[in-house]
């Protein structure tokens, strides 16, 4: 049932052409015993235009993994830091964000920085949610096939240099995100602009959904089923995160306006998806709040560290 929900395509992207059946369940099985998780997100459409899709999903998944005992950190480029920080603070999560400073034109430098980041956190699991993945020609493109290289750092280098021992998960909705290399042939066969935007970056576990936030929520729903715990966040938390992201400068990926929507869909649609996913997880407390927990390791706030019809992405 969770697959059926994630495969809903109200934005008309045509994700059925590259949807991965069982993707959320596979990702959840890989993450259920994760120890040290690094999550990256942030998709900028232009200067100062990070999307509302991605950060809420990243925070919701990170929160669930912390409830299960994992140590969770986040990494992104400077433009997305305030948005992720705002989403974390909106739901009372620790702010542990590493700022990735290498630019898109410094591939060797980016790979070196990626290795240092992975080593510093002794990362065991690496997750990307709505994060651009490079195309065959090395560019980063929106769904309109516009280059967005100038506004998105090469965080996909983390996945390119990661040891095979690090479990990798990618969550996306348009074909141009980290992880879509797994289904690139299917994306290319779909035609239109998709061959130009398709990412070549692969992961071990790929989740495709109508919006990337939904994909992350689907993984949390599967984690709830596996653990027998209520890990999905509440509707109030969803609203708080989206509001906080917009206040921090995020825009809707379709309209490019600062409004309480994600990928052109009203907040009510996202609240509805959250409640439908909750129904799939079995008995719970009905409130969707992560249970009280004491994580194995709780990091304190660090300063922004040493750092999606054809959607407009």
Short mmCIF file of N, CA and C in Angstrom, two decimals, residues 11-13 43 45 51 130 142-146 173-174 176-177 193 253-254 256 263 308-313:
data_model
loop_
_atom_site.label_atom_id
_atom_site.label_comp_id
_atom_site.label_asym_id
_atom_site.label_seq_id
_atom_site.Cartn_x
_atom_site.Cartn_y
_atom_site.Cartn_z
N UNK A 11 1.37 15.83 -9.75
CA UNK A 11 2.03 16.87 -10.53
C UNK A 11 2.23 16.50 -11.98
N UNK A 12 1.86 15.27 -12.36
CA UNK A 12 1.96 14.85 -13.75
C UNK A 12 3.39 14.74 -14.27
N UNK A 13 4.31 14.33 -13.42
CA UNK A 13 5.70 14.18 -13.85
C UNK A 13 5.94 12.96 -14.71
N UNK A 43 17.97 21.63 -3.07
CA UNK A 43 17.93 21.74 -4.53
C UNK A 43 17.60 23.19 -4.85
N UNK A 45 17.10 26.31 -7.45
CA UNK A 45 16.69 26.57 -8.82
C UNK A 45 17.37 27.81 -9.40
N UNK A 51 14.60 24.89 -2.67
CA UNK A 51 13.22 24.37 -2.68
C UNK A 51 12.70 23.99 -1.30
N UNK A 130 16.19 14.63 -2.59
CA UNK A 130 16.00 15.79 -3.45
C UNK A 130 17.30 16.61 -3.53
N UNK A 142 17.93 21.27 -14.14
CA UNK A 142 16.53 21.25 -13.70
C UNK A 142 15.74 20.38 -14.67
N UNK A 143 14.48 20.14 -14.37
CA UNK A 143 13.63 19.34 -15.26
C UNK A 143 13.35 20.08 -16.56
N UNK A 144 13.62 21.39 -16.59
CA UNK A 144 13.53 22.14 -17.84
C UNK A 144 14.82 22.05 -18.66
N UNK A 145 15.75 21.27 -18.15
CA UNK A 145 17.07 21.09 -18.77
C UNK A 145 17.92 22.35 -18.68
N UNK A 146 17.60 23.23 -17.77
CA UNK A 146 18.43 24.40 -17.52
C UNK A 146 19.58 24.00 -16.60
N UNK A 173 12.26 12.50 -7.38
CA UNK A 173 10.96 12.50 -8.04
C UNK A 173 10.99 12.96 -9.49
N UNK A 174 12.16 13.38 -9.97
CA UNK A 174 12.20 13.96 -11.31
C UNK A 174 13.16 13.33 -12.29
N UNK A 176 16.44 13.72 -12.08
CA UNK A 176 17.70 14.48 -12.07
C UNK A 176 18.38 14.51 -10.71
N UNK A 177 17.99 13.63 -9.82
CA UNK A 177 18.54 13.62 -8.48
C UNK A 177 19.55 12.49 -8.27
N UNK A 193 12.67 15.93 -22.48
CA UNK A 193 13.89 16.50 -21.92
C UNK A 193 14.61 15.56 -20.96
N UNK A 253 9.07 24.57 -5.73
CA UNK A 253 9.85 24.20 -6.91
C UNK A 253 9.14 24.41 -8.22
N UNK A 254 7.80 24.50 -8.21
CA UNK A 254 7.04 24.74 -9.43
C UNK A 254 6.82 26.23 -9.63
N UNK A 256 8.12 28.77 -7.87
CA UNK A 256 9.29 29.58 -7.50
C UNK A 256 8.90 30.78 -6.63
N UNK A 263 6.16 21.66 -4.47
CA UNK A 263 5.99 21.16 -5.84
C UNK A 263 4.60 21.46 -6.40
N UNK A 308 11.62 19.48 -10.35
CA UNK A 308 10.13 18.50 -10.28
C UNK A 308 8.81 19.31 -11.43
N UNK A 309 3.58 16.80 -16.09
CA UNK A 309 3.77 17.83 -16.49
C UNK A 309 5.21 18.23 -16.73
N UNK A 310 6.51 18.26 -16.72
CA UNK A 310 7.88 18.69 -16.65
C UNK A 310 8.00 19.80 -15.64
N UNK A 311 8.43 19.52 -14.53
CA UNK A 311 8.57 20.49 -13.46
C UNK A 311 9.73 21.42 -13.72
N UNK A 312 9.74 22.59 -13.10
CA UNK A 312 10.78 23.54 -13.37
C UNK A 312 12.13 23.24 -12.76
N UNK A 313 12.24 22.13 -12.08
CA UNK A 313 13.56 21.91 -11.52
C UNK A 313 14.58 21.68 -12.59
#
